[in-house]
PDB file of C-alpha atoms in Angstrom:
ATOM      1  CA  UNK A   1       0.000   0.000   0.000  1.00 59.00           C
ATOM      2  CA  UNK A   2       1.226   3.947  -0.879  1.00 71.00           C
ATOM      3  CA  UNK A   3       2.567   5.671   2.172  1.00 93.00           C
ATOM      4  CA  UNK A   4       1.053   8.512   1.041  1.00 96.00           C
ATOM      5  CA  UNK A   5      -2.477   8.665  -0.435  1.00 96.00           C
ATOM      6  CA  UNK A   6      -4.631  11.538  -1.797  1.00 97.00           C
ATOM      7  CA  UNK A   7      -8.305  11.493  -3.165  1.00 97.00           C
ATOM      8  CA  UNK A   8      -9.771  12.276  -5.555  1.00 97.00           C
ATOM      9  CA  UNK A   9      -7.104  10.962  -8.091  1.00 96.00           C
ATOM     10  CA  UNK A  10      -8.964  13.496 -10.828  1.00 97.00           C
ATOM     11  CA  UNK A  11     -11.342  16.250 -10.283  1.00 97.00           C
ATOM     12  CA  UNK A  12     -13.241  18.262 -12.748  1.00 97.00           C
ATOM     13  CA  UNK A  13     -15.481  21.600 -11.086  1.00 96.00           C
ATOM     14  CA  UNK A  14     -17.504  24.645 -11.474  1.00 97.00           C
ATOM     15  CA  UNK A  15     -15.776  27.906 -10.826  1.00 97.00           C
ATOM     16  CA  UNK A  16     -17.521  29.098  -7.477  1.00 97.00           C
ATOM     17  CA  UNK A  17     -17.685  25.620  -6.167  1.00 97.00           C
ATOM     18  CA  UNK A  18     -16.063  24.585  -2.946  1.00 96.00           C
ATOM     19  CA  UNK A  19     -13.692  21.776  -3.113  1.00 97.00           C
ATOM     20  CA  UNK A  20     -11.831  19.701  -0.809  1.00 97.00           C
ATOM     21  CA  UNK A  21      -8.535  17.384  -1.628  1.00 98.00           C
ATOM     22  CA  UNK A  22      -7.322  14.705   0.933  1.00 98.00           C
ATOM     23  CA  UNK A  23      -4.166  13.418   1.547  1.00 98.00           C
ATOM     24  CA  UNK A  24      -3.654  10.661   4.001  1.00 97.00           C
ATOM     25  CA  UNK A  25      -0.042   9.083   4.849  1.00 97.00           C
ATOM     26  CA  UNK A  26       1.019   6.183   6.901  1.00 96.00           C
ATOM     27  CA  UNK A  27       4.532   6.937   7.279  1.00 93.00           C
ATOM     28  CA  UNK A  28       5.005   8.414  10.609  1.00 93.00           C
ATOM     29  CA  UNK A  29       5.697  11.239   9.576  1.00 92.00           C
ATOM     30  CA  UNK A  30       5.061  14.657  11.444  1.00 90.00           C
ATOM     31  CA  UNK A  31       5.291  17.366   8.624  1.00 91.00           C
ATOM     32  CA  UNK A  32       3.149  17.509   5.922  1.00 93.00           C
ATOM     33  CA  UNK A  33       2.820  19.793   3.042  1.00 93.00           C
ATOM     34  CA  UNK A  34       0.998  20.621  -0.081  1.00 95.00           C
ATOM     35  CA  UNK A  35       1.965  22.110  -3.371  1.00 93.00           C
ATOM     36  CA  UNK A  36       0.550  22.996  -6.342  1.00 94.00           C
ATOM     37  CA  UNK A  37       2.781  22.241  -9.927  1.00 91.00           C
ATOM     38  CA  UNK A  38       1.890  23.758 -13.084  1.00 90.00           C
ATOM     39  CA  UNK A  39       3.830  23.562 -16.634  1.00 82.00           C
ATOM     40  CA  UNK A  40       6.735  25.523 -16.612  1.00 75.00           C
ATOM     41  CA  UNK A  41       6.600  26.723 -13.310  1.00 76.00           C
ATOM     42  CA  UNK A  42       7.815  23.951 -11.027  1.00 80.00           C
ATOM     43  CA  UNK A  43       6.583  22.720  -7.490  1.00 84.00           C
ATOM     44  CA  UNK A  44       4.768  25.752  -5.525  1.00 88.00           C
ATOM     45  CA  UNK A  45       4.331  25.289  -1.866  1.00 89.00           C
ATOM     46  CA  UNK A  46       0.857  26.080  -0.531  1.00 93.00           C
ATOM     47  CA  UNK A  47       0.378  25.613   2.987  1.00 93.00           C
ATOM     48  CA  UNK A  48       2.438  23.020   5.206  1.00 92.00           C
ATOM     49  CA  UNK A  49       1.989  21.791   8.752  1.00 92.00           C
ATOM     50  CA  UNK A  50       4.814  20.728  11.905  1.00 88.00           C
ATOM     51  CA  UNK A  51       1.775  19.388  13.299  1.00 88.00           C
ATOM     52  CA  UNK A  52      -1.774  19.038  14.313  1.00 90.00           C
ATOM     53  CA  UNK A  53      -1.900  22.309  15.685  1.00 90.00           C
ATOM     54  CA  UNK A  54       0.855  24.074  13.373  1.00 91.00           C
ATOM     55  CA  UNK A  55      -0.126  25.552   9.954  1.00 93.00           C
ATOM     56  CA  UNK A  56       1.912  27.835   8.001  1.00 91.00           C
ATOM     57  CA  UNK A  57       1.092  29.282   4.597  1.00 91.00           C
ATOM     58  CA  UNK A  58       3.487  28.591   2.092  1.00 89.00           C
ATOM     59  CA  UNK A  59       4.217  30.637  -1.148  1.00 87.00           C
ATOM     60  CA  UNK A  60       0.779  30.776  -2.912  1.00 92.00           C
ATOM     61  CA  UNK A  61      -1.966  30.039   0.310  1.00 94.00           C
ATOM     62  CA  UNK A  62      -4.523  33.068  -1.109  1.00 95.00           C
ATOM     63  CA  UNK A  63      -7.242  31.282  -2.323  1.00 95.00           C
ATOM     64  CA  UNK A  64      -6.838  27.995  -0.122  1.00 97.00           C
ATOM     65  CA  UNK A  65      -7.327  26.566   3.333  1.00 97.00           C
ATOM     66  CA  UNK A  66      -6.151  23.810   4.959  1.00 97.00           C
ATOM     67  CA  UNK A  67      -7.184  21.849   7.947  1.00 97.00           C
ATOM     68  CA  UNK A  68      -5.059  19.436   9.628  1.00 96.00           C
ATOM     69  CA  UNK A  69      -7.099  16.561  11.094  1.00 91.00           C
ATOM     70  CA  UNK A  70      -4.723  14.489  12.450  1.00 94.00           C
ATOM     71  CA  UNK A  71      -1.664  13.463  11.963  1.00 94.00           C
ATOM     72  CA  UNK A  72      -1.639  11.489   9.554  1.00 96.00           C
ATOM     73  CA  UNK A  73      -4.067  13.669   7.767  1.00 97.00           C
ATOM     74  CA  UNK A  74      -3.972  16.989   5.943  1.00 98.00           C
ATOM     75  CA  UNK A  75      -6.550  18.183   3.535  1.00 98.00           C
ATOM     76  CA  UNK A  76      -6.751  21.355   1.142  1.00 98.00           C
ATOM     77  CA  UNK A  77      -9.870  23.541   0.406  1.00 98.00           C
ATOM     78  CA  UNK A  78     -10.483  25.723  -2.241  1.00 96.00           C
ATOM     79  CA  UNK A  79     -13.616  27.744  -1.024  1.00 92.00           C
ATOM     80  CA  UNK A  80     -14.479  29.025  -4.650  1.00 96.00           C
ATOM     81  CA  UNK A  81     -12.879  27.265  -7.428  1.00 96.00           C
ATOM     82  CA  UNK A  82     -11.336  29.570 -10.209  1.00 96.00           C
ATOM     83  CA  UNK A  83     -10.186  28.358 -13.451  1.00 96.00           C
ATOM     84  CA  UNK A  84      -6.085  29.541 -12.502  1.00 95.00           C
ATOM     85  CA  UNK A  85      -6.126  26.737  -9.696  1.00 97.00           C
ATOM     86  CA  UNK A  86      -6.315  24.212 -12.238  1.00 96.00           C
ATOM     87  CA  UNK A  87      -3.107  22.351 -11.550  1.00 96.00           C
ATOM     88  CA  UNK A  88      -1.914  18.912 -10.592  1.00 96.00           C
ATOM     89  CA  UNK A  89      -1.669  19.337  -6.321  1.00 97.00           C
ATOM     90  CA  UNK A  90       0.842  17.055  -4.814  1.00 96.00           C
ATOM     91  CA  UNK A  91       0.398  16.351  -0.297  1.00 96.00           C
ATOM     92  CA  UNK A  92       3.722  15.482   0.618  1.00 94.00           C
ATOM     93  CA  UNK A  93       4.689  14.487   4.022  1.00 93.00           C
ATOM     94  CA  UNK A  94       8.584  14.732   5.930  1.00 89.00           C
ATOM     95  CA  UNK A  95       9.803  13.662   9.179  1.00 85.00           C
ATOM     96  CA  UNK A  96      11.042  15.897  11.764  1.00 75.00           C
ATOM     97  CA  UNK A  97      14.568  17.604  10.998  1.00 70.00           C
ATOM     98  CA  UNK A  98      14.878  15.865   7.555  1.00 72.00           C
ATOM     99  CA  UNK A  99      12.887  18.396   5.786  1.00 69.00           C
ATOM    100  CA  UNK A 100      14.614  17.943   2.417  1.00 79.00           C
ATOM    101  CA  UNK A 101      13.315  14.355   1.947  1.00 87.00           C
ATOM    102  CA  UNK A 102      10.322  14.638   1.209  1.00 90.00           C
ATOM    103  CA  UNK A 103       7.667  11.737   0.391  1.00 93.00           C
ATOM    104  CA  UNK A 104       4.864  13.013  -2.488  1.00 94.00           C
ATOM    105  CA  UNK A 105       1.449  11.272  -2.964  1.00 96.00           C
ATOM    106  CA  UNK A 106       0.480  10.330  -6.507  1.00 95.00           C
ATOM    107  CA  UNK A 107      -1.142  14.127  -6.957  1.00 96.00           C
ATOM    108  CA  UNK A 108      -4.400  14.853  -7.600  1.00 97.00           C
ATOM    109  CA  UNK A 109      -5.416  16.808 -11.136  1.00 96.00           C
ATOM    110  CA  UNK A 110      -7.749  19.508 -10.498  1.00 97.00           C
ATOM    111  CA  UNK A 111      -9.779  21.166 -13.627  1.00 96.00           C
ATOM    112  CA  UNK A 112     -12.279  24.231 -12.814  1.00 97.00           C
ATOM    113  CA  UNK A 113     -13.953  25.021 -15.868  1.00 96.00           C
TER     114      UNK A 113
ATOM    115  CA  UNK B   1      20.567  26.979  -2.373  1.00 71.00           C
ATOM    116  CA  UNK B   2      23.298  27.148  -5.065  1.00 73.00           C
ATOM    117  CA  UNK B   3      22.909  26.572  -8.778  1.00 85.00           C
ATOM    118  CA  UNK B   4      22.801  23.092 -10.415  1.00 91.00           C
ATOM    119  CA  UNK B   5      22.946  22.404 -13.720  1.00 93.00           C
ATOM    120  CA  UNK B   6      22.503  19.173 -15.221  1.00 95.00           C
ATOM    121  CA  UNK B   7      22.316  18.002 -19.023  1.00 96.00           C
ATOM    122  CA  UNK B   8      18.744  18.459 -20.429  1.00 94.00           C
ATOM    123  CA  UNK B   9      18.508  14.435 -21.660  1.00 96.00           C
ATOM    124  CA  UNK B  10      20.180  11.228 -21.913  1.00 97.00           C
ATOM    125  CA  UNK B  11      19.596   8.392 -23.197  1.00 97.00           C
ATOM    126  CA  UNK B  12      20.750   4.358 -21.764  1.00 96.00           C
ATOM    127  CA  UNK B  13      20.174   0.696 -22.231  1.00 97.00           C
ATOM    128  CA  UNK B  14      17.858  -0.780 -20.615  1.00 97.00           C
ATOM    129  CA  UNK B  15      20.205  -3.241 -18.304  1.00 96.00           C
ATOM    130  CA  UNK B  16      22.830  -0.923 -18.559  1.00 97.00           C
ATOM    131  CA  UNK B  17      23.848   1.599 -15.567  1.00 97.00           C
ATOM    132  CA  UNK B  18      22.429   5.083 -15.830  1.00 98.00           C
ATOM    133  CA  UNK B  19      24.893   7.935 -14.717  1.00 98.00           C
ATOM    134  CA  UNK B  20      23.279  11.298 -14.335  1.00 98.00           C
ATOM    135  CA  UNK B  21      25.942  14.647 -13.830  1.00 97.00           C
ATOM    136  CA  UNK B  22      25.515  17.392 -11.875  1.00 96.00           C
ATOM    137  CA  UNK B  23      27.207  20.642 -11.580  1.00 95.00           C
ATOM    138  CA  UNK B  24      26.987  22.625  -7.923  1.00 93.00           C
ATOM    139  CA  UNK B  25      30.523  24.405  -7.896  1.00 93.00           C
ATOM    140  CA  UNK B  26      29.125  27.139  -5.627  1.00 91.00           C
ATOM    141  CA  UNK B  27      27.940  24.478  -2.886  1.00 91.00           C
ATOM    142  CA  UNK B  28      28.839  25.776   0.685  1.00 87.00           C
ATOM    143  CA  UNK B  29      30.308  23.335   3.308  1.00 86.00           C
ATOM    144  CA  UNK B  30      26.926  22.765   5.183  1.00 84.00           C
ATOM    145  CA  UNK B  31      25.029  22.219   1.461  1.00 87.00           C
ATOM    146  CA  UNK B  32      23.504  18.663   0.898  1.00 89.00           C
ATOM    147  CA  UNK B  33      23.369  17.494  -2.353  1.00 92.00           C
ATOM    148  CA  UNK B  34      19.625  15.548  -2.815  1.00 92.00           C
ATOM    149  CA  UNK B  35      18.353  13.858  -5.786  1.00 95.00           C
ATOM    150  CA  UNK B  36      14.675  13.522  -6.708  1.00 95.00           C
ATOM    151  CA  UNK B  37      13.217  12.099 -10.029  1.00 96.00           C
ATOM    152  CA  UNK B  38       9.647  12.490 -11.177  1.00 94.00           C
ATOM    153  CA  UNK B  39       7.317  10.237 -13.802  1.00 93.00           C
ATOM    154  CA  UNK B  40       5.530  11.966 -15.731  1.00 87.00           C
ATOM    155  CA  UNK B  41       2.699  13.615 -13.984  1.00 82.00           C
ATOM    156  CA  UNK B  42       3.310  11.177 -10.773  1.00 90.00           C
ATOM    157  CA  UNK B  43       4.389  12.690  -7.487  1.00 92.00           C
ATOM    158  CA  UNK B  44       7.962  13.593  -7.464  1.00 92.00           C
ATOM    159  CA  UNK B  45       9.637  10.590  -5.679  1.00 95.00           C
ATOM    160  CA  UNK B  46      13.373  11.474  -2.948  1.00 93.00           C
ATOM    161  CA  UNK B  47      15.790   9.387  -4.211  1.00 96.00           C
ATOM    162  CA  UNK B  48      19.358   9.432  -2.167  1.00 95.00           C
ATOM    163  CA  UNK B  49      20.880  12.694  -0.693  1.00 92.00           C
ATOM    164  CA  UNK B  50      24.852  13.228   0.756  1.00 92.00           C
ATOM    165  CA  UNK B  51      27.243  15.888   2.010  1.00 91.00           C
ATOM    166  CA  UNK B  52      30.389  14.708   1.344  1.00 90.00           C
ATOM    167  CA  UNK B  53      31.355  10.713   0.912  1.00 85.00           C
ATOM    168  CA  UNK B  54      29.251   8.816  -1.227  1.00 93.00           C
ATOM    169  CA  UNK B  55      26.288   7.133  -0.536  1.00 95.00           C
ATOM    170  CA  UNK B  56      24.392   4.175  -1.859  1.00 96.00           C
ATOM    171  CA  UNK B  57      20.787   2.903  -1.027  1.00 95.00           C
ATOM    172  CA  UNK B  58      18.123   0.681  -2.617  1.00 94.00           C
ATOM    173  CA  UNK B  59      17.296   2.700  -5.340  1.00 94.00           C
ATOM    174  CA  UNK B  60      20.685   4.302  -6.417  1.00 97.00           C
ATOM    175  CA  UNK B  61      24.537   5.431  -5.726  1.00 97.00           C
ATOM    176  CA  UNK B  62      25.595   9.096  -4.902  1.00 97.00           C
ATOM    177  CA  UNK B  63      29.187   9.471  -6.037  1.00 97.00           C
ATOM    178  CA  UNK B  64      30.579  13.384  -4.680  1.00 96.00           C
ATOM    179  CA  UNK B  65      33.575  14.703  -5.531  1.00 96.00           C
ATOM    180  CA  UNK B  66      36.282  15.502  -3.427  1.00 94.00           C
ATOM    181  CA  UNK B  67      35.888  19.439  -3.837  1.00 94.00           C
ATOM    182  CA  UNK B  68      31.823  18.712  -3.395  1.00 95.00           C
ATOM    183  CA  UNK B  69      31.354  20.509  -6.652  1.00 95.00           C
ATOM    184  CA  UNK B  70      30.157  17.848  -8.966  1.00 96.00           C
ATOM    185  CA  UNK B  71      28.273  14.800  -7.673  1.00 97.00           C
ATOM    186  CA  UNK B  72      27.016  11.958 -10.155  1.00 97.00           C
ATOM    187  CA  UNK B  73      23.894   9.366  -9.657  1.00 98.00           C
ATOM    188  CA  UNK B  74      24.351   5.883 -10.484  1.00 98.00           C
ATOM    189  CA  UNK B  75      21.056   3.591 -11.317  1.00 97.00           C
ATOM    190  CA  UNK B  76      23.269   0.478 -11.749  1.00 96.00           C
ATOM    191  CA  UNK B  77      20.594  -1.548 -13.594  1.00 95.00           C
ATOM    192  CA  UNK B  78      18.328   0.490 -15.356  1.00 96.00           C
ATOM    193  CA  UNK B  79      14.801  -0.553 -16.729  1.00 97.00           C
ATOM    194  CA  UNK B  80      12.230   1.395 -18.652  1.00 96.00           C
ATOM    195  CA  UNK B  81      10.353   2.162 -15.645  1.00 95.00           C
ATOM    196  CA  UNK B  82      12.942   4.311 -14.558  1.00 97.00           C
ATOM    197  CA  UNK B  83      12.601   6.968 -17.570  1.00 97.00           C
ATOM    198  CA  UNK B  84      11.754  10.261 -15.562  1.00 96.00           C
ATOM    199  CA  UNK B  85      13.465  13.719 -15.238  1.00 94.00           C
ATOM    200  CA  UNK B  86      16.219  13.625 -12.595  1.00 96.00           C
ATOM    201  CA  UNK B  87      16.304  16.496 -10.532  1.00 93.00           C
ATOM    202  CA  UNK B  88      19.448  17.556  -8.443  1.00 94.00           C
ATOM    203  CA  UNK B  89      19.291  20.022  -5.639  1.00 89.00           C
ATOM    204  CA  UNK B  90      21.486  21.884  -2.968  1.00 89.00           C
ATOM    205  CA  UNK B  91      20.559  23.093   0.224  1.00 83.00           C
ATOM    206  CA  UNK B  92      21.372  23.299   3.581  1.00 77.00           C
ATOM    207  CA  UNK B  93      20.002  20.374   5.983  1.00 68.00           C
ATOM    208  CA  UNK B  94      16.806  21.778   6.819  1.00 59.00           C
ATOM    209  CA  UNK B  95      16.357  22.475  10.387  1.00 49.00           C
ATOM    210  CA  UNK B  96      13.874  21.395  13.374  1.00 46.00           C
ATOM    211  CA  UNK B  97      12.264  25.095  12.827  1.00 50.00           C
ATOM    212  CA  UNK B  98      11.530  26.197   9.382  1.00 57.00           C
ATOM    213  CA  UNK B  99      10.589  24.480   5.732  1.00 60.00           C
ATOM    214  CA  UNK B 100      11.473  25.640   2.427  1.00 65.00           C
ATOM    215  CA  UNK B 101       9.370  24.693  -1.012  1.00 67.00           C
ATOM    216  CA  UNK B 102      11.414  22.496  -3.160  1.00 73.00           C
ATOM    217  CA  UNK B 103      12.939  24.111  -5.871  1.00 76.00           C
ATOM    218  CA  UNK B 104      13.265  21.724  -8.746  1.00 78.00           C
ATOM    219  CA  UNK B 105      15.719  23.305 -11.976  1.00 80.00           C
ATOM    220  CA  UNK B 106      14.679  21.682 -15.184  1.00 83.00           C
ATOM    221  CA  UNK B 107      16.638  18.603 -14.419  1.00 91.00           C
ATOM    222  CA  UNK B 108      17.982  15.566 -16.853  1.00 95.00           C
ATOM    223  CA  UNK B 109      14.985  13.542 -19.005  1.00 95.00           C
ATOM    224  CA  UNK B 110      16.532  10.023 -18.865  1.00 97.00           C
ATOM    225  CA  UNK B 111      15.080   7.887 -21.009  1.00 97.00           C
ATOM    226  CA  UNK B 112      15.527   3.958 -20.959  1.00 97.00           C
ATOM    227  CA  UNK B 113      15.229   2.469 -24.035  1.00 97.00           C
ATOM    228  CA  UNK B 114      14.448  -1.274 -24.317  1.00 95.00           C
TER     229      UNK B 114
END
């Protein structure tokens, strides 16, 4: 089984509709972390979390909200789709003080039409 | 982080051992060197990292130069799964109280061909 999981796999939405992306991971880990990749423009860090009650915004958090349930689990919202946050969104998860290696989930691709 | 650059493709023989270069002749004495690859569209997946002597797990071998400012990545046998861009980057270990995006350059496309 994938250490790192994230549903839905594929996503298509409204703009103006709220939308929620999952990532689970059974690795241990206490960091987590989720980024956004588009063509051309690389691996764009969101939001990321030390722990269940740590959340930082990363480069690009306007637009999103994350909750952090557990942890093992850390899930993005978008509150109102627009058509610029279509993009393939990758949870990734890291242990404490090796925050360099860092374990992806298979990504989730997100189209708001 | 200091500059990498690595060739834009390569091409090897399925079977054969892959060996993917890297530049980093700015790296600072407390820069890692950490290698990542990504299928297309699939998460992005850590491969091996290493400061200074070489390193060698599961997946791969880290070879670093003496002066730290060229490292290369050895797949010993390669197969066709493995075709993915290699990414190489520097930084400094992270520490217990702040996190950093990763910054991937436009790495190596190494394709295995059958």
């Amino acid at each position: 089984d994938a250490d790192v999981t994230q549903t839905p796999r594929n996503r298509i939405t409204k703009t103006g509709k709220r939308i929620m992306l999952e990532c689970s991971q059974t690795k241990g880990h206490d960091r987590m972390y989720w980024y956004r990749q588009d063509p051309g423009l690389g691996l764009r860090l969101i939001y990321y979390s030390f722990d269940v009650k740590d959340i930082n915004k990363g480069e690009i958090s306007d637009g999103y909200s994350v909750s952090r349930q557990a942890q093992a689990k850390f899930s993005l919202s978008l509150e109102s789709a627009i058509p610029n946050q279509t993009a393939l969104y990758f949870c990734a998860t890291s242990d404490f003080g090796h925050g360099n290696e860092q374990y992806f989930g298979p990504g989730t691709r997100l189209t708001v039409t | 982080d200091a500059k990498t650059t690595q060739p834009t493709s390569m091409d090897c023989a399925e079977g054969r051992a892959a060996n993917l270069p890297c530049n980093h002749s700015t790296i600072s004495g407390n820069e890692y060197v950490y290698w990542y690859r990504q299928i297309h569209s699939q998460g992005p997946q850590y491969i091996i990292h290493g400061l200074k002597n070489n390193e060698t797990n599961e997946m791969a071998s880290l070879i670093i130069t003496e002066d730290r400012k060229s490292s290369t990545l050895i797949l010993p046998h390669a197969t066709l799964r493995d075709t993915a861009v290699y990414y190489c980057i520097v930084r400094d270990f992270i520490s217990s109280g702040s996190a950093r995006q990763l910054t991937f350059g436009s790495g190596t496309q190494l394709t295995v061909l059958p």
